Every structure is written in C-alpha cells, then in structure tokens.
PDB file of C-alpha atoms in Angstrom:
ATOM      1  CA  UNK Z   1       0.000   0.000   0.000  1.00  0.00           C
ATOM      2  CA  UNK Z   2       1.292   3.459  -1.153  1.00  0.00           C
ATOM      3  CA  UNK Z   3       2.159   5.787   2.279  1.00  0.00           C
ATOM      4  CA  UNK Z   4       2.955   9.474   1.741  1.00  0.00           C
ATOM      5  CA  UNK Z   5       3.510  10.778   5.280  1.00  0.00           C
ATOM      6  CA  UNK Z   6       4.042  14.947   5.387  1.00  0.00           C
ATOM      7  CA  UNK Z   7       5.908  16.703   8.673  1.00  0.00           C
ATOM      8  CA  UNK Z   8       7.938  19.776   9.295  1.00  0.00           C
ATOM      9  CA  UNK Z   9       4.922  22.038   9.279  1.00  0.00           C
ATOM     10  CA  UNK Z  10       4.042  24.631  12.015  1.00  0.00           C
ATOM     11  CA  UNK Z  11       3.314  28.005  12.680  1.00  0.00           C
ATOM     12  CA  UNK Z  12       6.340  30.551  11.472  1.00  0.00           C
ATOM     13  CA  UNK Z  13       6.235  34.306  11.152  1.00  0.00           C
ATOM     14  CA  UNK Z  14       6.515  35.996   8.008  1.00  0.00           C
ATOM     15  CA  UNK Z  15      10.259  36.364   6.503  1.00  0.00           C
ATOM     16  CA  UNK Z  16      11.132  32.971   8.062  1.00  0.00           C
ATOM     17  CA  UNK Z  17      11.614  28.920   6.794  1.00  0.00           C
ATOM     18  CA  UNK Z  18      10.206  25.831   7.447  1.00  0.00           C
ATOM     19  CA  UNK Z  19      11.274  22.086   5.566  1.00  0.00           C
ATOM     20  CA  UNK Z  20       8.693  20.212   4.846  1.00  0.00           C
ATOM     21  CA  UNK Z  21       9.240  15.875   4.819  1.00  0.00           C
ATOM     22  CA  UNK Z  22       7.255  13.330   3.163  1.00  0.00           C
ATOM     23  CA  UNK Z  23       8.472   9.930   4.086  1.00  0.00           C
ATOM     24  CA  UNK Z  24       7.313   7.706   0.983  1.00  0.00           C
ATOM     25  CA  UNK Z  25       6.445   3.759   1.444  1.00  0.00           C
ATOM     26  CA  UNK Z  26       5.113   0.597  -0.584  1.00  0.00           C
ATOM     27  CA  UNK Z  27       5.975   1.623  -3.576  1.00  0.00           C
ATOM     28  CA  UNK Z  28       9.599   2.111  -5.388  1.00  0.00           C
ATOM     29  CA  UNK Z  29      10.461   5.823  -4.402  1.00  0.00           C
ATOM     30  CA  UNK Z  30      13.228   6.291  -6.755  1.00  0.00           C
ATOM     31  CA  UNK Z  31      10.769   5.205 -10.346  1.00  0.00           C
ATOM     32  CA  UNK Z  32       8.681   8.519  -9.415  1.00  0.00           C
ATOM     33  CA  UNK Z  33       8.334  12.008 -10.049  1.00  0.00           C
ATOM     34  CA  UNK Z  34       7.163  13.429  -6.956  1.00  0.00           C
ATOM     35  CA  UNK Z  35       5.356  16.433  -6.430  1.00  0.00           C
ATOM     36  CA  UNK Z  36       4.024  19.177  -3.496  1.00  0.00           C
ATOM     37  CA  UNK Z  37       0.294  20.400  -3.932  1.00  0.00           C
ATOM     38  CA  UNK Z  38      -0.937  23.220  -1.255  1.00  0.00           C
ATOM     39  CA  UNK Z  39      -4.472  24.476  -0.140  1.00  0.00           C
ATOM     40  CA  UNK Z  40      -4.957  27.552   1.267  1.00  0.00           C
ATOM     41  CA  UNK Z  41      -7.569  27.513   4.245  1.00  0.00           C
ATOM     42  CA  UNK Z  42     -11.254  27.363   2.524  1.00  0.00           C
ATOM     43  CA  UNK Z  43      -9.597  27.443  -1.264  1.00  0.00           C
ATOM     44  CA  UNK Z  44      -8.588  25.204  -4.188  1.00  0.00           C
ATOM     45  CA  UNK Z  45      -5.841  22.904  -4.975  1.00  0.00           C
ATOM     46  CA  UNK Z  46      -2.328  24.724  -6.484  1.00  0.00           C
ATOM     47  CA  UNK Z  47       0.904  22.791  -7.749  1.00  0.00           C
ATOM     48  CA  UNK Z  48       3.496  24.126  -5.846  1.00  0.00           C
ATOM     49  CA  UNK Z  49       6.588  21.878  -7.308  1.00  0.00           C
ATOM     50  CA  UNK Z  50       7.825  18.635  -9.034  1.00  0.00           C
ATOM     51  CA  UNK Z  51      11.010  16.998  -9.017  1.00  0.00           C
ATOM     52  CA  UNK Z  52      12.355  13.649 -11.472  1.00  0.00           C
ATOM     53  CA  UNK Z  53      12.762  10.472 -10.318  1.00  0.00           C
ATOM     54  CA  UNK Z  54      16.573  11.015  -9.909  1.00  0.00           C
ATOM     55  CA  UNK Z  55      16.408  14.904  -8.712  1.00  0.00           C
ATOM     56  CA  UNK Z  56      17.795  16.016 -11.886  1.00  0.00           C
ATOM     57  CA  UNK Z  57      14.734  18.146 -13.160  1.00  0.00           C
ATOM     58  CA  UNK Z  58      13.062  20.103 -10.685  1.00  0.00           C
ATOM     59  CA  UNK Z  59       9.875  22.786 -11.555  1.00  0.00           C
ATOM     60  CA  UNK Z  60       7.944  24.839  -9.694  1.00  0.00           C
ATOM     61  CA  UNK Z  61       4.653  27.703  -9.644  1.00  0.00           C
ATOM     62  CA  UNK Z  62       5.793  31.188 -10.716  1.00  0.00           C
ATOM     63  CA  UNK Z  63       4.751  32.669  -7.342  1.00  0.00           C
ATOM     64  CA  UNK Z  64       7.447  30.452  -5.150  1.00  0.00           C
ATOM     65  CA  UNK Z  65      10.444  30.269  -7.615  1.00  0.00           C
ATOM     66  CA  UNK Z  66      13.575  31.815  -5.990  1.00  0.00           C
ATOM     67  CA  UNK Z  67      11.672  30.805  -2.534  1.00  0.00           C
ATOM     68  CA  UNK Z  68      11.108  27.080  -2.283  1.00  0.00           C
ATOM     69  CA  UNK Z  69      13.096  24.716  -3.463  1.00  0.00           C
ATOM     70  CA  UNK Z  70      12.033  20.939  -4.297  1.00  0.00           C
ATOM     71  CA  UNK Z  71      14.557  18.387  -2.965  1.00  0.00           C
ATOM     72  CA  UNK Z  72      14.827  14.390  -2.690  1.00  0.00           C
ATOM     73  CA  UNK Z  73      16.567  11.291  -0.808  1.00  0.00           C
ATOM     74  CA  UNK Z  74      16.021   8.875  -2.638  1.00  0.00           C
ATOM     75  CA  UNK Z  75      18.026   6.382  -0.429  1.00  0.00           C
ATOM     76  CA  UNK Z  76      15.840   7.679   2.308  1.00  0.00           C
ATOM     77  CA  UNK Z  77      12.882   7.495   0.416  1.00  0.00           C
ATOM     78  CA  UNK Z  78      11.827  11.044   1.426  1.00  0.00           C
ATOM     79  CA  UNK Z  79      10.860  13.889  -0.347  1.00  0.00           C
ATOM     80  CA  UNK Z  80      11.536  18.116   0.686  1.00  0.00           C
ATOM     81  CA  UNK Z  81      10.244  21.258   0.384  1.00  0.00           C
ATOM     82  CA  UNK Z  82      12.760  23.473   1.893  1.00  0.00           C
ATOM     83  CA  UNK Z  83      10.639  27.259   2.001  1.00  0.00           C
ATOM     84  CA  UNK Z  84      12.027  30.741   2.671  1.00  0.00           C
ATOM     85  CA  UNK Z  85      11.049  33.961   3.077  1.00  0.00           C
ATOM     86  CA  UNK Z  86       7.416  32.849   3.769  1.00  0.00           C
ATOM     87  CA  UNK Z  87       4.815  35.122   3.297  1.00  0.00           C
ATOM     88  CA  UNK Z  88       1.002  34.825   4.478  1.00  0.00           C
ATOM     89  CA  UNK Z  89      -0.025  33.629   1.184  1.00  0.00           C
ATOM     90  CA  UNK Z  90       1.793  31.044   1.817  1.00  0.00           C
ATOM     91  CA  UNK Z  91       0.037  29.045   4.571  1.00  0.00           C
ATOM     92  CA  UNK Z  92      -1.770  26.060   3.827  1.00  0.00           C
ATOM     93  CA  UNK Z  93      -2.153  22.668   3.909  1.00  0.00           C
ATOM     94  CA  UNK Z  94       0.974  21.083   2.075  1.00  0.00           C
ATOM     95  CA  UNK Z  95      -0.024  18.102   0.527  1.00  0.00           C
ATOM     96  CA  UNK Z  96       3.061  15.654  -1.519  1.00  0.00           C
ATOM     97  CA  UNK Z  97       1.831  13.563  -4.216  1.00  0.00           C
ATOM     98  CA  UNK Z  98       2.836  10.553  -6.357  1.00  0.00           C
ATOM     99  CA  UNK Z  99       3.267  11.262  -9.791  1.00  0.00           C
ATOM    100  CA  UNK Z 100       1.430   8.587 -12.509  1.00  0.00           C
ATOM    101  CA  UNK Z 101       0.049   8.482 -15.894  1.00  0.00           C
ATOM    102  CA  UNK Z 102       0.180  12.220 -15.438  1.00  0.00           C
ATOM    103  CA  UNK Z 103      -1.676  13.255 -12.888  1.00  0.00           C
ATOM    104  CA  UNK Z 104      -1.579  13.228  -8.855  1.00  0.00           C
ATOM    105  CA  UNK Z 105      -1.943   9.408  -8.102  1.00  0.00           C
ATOM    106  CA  UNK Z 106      -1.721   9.170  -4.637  1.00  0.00           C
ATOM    107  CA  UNK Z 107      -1.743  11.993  -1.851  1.00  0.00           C
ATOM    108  CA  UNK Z 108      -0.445  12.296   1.843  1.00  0.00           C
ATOM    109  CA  UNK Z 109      -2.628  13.289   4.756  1.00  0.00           C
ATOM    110  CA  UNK Z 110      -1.300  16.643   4.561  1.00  0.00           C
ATOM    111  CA  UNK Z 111       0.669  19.090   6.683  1.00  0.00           C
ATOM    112  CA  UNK Z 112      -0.534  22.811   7.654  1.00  0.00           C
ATOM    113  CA  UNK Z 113       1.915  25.728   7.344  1.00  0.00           C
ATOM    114  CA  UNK Z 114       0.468  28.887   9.009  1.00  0.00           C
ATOM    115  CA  UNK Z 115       3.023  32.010   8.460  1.00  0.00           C
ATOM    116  CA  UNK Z 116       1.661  34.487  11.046  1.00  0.00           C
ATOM    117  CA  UNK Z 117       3.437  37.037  13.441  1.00  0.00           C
TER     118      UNK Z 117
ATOM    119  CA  UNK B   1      -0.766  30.035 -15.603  1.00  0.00           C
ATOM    120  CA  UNK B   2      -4.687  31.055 -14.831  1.00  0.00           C
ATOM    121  CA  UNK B   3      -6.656  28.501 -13.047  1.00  0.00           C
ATOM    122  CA  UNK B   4      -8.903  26.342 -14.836  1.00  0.00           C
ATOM    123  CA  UNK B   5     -12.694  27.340 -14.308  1.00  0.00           C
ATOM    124  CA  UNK B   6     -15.276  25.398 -12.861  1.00  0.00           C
ATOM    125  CA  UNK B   7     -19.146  26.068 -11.788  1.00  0.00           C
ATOM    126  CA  UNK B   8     -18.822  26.811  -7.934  1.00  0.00           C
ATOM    127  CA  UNK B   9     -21.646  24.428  -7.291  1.00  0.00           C
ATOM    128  CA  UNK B  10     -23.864  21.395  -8.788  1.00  0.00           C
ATOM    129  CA  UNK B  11     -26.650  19.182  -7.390  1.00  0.00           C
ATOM    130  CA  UNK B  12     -28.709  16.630  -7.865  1.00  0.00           C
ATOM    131  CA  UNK B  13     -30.830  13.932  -5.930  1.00  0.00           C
ATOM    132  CA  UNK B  14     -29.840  10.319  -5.770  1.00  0.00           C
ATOM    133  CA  UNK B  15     -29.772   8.169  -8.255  1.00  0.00           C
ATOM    134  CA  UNK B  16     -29.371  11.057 -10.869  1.00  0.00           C
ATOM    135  CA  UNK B  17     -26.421  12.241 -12.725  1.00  0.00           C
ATOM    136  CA  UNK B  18     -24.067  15.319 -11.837  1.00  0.00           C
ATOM    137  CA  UNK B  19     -21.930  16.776 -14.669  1.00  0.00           C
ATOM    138  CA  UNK B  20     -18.887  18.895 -13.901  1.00  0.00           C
ATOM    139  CA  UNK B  21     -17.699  21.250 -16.817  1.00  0.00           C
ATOM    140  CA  UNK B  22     -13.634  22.641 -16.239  1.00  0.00           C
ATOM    141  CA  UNK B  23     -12.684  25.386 -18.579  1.00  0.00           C
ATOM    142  CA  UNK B  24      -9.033  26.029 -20.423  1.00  0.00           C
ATOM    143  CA  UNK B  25      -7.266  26.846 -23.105  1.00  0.00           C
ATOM    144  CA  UNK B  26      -5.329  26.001 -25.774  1.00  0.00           C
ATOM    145  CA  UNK B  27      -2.480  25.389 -23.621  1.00  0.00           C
ATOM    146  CA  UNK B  28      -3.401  23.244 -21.582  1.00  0.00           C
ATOM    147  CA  UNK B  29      -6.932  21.586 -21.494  1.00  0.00           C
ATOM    148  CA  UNK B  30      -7.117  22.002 -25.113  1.00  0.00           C
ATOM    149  CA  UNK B  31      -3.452  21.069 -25.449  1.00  0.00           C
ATOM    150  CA  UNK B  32      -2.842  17.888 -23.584  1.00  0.00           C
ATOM    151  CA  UNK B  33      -4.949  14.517 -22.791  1.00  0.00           C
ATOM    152  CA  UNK B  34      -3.342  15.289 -19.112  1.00  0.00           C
ATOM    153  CA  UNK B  35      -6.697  16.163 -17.395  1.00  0.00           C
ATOM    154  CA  UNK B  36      -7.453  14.514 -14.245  1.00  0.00           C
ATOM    155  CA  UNK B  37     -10.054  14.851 -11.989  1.00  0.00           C
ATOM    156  CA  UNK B  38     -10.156  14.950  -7.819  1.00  0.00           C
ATOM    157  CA  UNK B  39     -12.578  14.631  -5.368  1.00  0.00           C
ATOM    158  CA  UNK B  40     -12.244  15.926  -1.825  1.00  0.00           C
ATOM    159  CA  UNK B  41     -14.186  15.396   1.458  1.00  0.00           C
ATOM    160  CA  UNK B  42     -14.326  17.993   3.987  1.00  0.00           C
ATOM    161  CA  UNK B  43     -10.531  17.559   6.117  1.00  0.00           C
ATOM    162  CA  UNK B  44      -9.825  14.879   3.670  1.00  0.00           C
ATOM    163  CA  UNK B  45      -6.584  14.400   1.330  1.00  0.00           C
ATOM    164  CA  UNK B  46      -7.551  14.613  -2.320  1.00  0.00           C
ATOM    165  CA  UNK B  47      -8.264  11.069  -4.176  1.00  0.00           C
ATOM    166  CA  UNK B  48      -7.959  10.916  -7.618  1.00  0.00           C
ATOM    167  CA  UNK B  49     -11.039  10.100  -9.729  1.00  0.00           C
ATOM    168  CA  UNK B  50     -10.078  10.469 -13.170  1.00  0.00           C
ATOM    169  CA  UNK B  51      -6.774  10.640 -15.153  1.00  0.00           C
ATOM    170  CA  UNK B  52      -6.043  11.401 -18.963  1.00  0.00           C
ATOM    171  CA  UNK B  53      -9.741  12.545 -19.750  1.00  0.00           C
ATOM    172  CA  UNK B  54     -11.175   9.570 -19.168  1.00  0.00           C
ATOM    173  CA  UNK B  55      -9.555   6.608 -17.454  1.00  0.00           C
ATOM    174  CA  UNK B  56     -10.918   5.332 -13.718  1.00  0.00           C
ATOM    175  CA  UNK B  57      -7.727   4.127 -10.965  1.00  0.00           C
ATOM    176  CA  UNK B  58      -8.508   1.014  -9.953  1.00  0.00           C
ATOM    177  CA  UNK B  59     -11.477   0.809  -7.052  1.00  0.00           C
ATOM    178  CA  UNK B  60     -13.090   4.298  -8.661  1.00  0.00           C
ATOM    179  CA  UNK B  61     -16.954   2.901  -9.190  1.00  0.00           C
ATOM    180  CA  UNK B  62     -17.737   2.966 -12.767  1.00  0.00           C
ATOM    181  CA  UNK B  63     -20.203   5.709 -12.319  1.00  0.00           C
ATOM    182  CA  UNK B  64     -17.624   8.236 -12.544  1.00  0.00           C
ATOM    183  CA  UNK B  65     -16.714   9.174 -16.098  1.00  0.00           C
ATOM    184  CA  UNK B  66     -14.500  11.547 -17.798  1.00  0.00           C
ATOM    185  CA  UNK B  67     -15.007  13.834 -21.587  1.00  0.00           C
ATOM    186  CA  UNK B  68     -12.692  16.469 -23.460  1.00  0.00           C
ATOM    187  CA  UNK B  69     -14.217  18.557 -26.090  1.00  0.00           C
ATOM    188  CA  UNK B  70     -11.898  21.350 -27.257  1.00  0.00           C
ATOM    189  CA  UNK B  71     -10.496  23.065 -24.218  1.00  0.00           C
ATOM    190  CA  UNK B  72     -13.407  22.294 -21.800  1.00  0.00           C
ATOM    191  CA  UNK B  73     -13.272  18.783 -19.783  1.00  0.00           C
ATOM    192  CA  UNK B  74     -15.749  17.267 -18.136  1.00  0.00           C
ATOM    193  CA  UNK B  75     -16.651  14.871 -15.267  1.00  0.00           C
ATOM    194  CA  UNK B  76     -20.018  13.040 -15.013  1.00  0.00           C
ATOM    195  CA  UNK B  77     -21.089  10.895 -12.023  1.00  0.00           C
ATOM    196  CA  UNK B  78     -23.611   8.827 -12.619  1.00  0.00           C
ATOM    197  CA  UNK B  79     -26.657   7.456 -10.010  1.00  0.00           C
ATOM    198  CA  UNK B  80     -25.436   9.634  -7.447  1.00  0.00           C
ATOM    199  CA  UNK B  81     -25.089   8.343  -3.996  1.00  0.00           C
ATOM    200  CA  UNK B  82     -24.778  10.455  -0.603  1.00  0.00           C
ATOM    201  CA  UNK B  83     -21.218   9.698  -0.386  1.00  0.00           C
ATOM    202  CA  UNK B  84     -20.306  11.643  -3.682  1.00  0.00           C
ATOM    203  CA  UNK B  85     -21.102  14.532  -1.938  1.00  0.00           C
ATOM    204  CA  UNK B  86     -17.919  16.486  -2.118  1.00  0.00           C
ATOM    205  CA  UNK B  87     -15.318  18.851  -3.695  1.00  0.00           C
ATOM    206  CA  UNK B  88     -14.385  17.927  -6.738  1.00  0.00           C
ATOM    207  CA  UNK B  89     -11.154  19.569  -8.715  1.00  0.00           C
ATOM    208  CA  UNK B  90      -9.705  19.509 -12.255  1.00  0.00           C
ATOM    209  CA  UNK B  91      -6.283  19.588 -13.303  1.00  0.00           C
ATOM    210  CA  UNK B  92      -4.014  19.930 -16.115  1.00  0.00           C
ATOM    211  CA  UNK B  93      -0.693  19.594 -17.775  1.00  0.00           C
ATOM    212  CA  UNK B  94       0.060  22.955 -18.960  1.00  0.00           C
ATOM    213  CA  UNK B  95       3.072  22.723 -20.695  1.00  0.00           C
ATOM    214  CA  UNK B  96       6.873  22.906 -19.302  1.00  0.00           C
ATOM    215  CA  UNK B  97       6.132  20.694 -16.678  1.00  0.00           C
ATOM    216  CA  UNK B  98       3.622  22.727 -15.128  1.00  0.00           C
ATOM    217  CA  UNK B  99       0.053  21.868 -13.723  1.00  0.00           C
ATOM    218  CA  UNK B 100      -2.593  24.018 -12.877  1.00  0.00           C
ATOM    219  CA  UNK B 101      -5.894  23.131 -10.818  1.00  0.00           C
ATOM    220  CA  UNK B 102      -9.572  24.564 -11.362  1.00  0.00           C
ATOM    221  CA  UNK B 103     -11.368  26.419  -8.529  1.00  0.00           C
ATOM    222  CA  UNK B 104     -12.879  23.583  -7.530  1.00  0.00           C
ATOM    223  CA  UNK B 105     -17.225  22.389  -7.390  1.00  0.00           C
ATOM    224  CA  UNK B 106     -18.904  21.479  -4.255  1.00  0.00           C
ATOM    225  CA  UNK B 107     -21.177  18.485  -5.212  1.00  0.00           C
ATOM    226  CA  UNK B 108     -24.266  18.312  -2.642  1.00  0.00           C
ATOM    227  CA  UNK B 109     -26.838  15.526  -2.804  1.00  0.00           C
ATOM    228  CA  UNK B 110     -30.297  16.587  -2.679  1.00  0.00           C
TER     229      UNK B 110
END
C-alpha cells in the first residue's frame, strides 16, 4: 500500500523557513516524479513543485520560484520542500503527491503551514 | 498560468447524474490529454477520480466518467449516492512541466 507521510509544518512568522518531509512507502520511491500540492484555508488545490525520479529536473509555480526549493533522498525514500522567506499567502495545507500516468496518483494526509506574526 | 474554471456548485438527488464542466485553453486543457479529476471530502486528502480525460484508478466505481471537447473537460457521475457529496477539482498539464488546478465544485446531494 502506497504511504505518503508529510511533517515539518508549524506556525512561522513571516520572513522565516520551514522544511517540509514526506516519508514515501510501498511503492519504489526512486521510479517517481514526486510532487508538493498546497491548499490555502477554505480554497482550491495549487501545484506548488515537481522533481524527477533522480532529482535532476526540478519545476515549480511562478509565485514560489527563488523561494522554495524541491529536494529528494532517494536512499531515504523522502521527499523536501525546503521554504524561505514565507509570506502569508503562503500558509496552507501542504499536501506531496505521487506522480502517474500524469496526474496526482496518490496523496499524503497533509501538513498545515500557518506564516503568522 | 490562470486557473482552470469550474461552476462553484452542482446538485442533484440520488440516483441522478451530476456533470462537472472545467474550462481552459489552448495550452493546456485544449493542449494535452493530461486532465485529471479529484474529489475531496471535507478535512480529507484529495483522491484521484479520473486521469487522462477519461480513465478510472482502480477501485473508482464505474459511475464516474470523464469527456474532453476542445479546451473544456468534463466529469459526469452517474446514479449519485450520498457519499459523492464532495469537492471535486480539475487539473491539467500545462506545458513545461507545469500543472494548474480549477477552482474547484462542491457536489451536494439533494
């Protein structure tokens, strides 16, 4: 059975950084693209990032690039979102997803980032 | 890259069918045979529903079903039940490996 499990989230204040984790299981982590998807309290879905199965191509939403950066273990079959210089619009629930026949195949629980002084 | 459009809301009583309509363009909707489709219960992680227009993951119920016509997807679900009330969200390959989402419909079950 496929296990995305998210951490690292919390409450930081604006200007700061937070790493996300996702800790990937039953399935082989390193045949992948991976991806982060967030949702902003009572809003819609946005892609945030994707990385390739071997790290070498990573992409990401207009409104994060220079900011977040998309990272991977894939001996540690984990997955990163290392954020900076957070801004409100930022907080959400961070989601990481499996990548599959193009589209977002399988989804972790979620972890909420609130950036608030 | 703008967000795909969907109708804010749809309904229907049980046992009827519920179509979804998500709006594009040309470079992406219209572009690709990436669309996929997501459903989302209230607290709940997204599951996906639909992926390249029209194909079910395995233990989706045949009532869902997926359609492209120009740059304007759409999801049906068929003999709706009271668990398909929900959120349910679009998405597409847009080109340059990026993706963009719709706004999202809240499905109720009348």
């Amino acid at each position: 059975e496929v296990q995305l499990v998210e951490s690292g989230g919390g409450l930081v204040q604006p200007g700061g950084s937070l790493r996300l984790s996702c800790a990937a299981s039953g399935f082989t982590f390193s045949s992948y693209w991976m991806n982060w998807v967030r949702q902003a309290p009572g809003k819609g879905l946005e892609w945030v990032a994707s990385i390739k199965e071997d790290g070498s191509e990573k992409y990401c939403v207009d409104s994060v690039k220079g900011r977040f950066t998309i990272s991977r273990d894939n001996a540690k079959n984990s997955l990163y979102l290392q954020m900076n210089s957070l801004r409100a619009e930022d907080t959400a629930v961070y989601y990481c997803a499996r990548d599959s026949n193009w589209a977002f195949y399988s989804w972790g629980q979620g972890n909420l980032v609130t950036v608030s002084s | 890259q703008s967000a795909l459009t969907q109708p804010p809301s749809a309904s229907g009583s049980p046992g009827q069918s519920v179509t979804i309509s998500c709006t594009g363009t040309s470079s992406d909707v219209g572009g690709y045979n990436h669309v996929s489709w997501y459903q989302q219960h209230p607290g709940k992680a997204p599951k996906l529903m639909i992926y390249e227009v029209s194909k079910r993951p395995s233990g989706v119920p045949d009532r869902f079903s997926g359609s492209k016509s120009g740059n304007t997807a759409s999801l049906t679900v068929s003999g709706l039940q009271a668990e398909d009330e929900a959120d349910y969200y679009c998405s597409s390959y847009a080109g340059s490996l990026h993706w963009v989402f719709g706004g999202g419909t809240k499905v109720t079950v009348l």
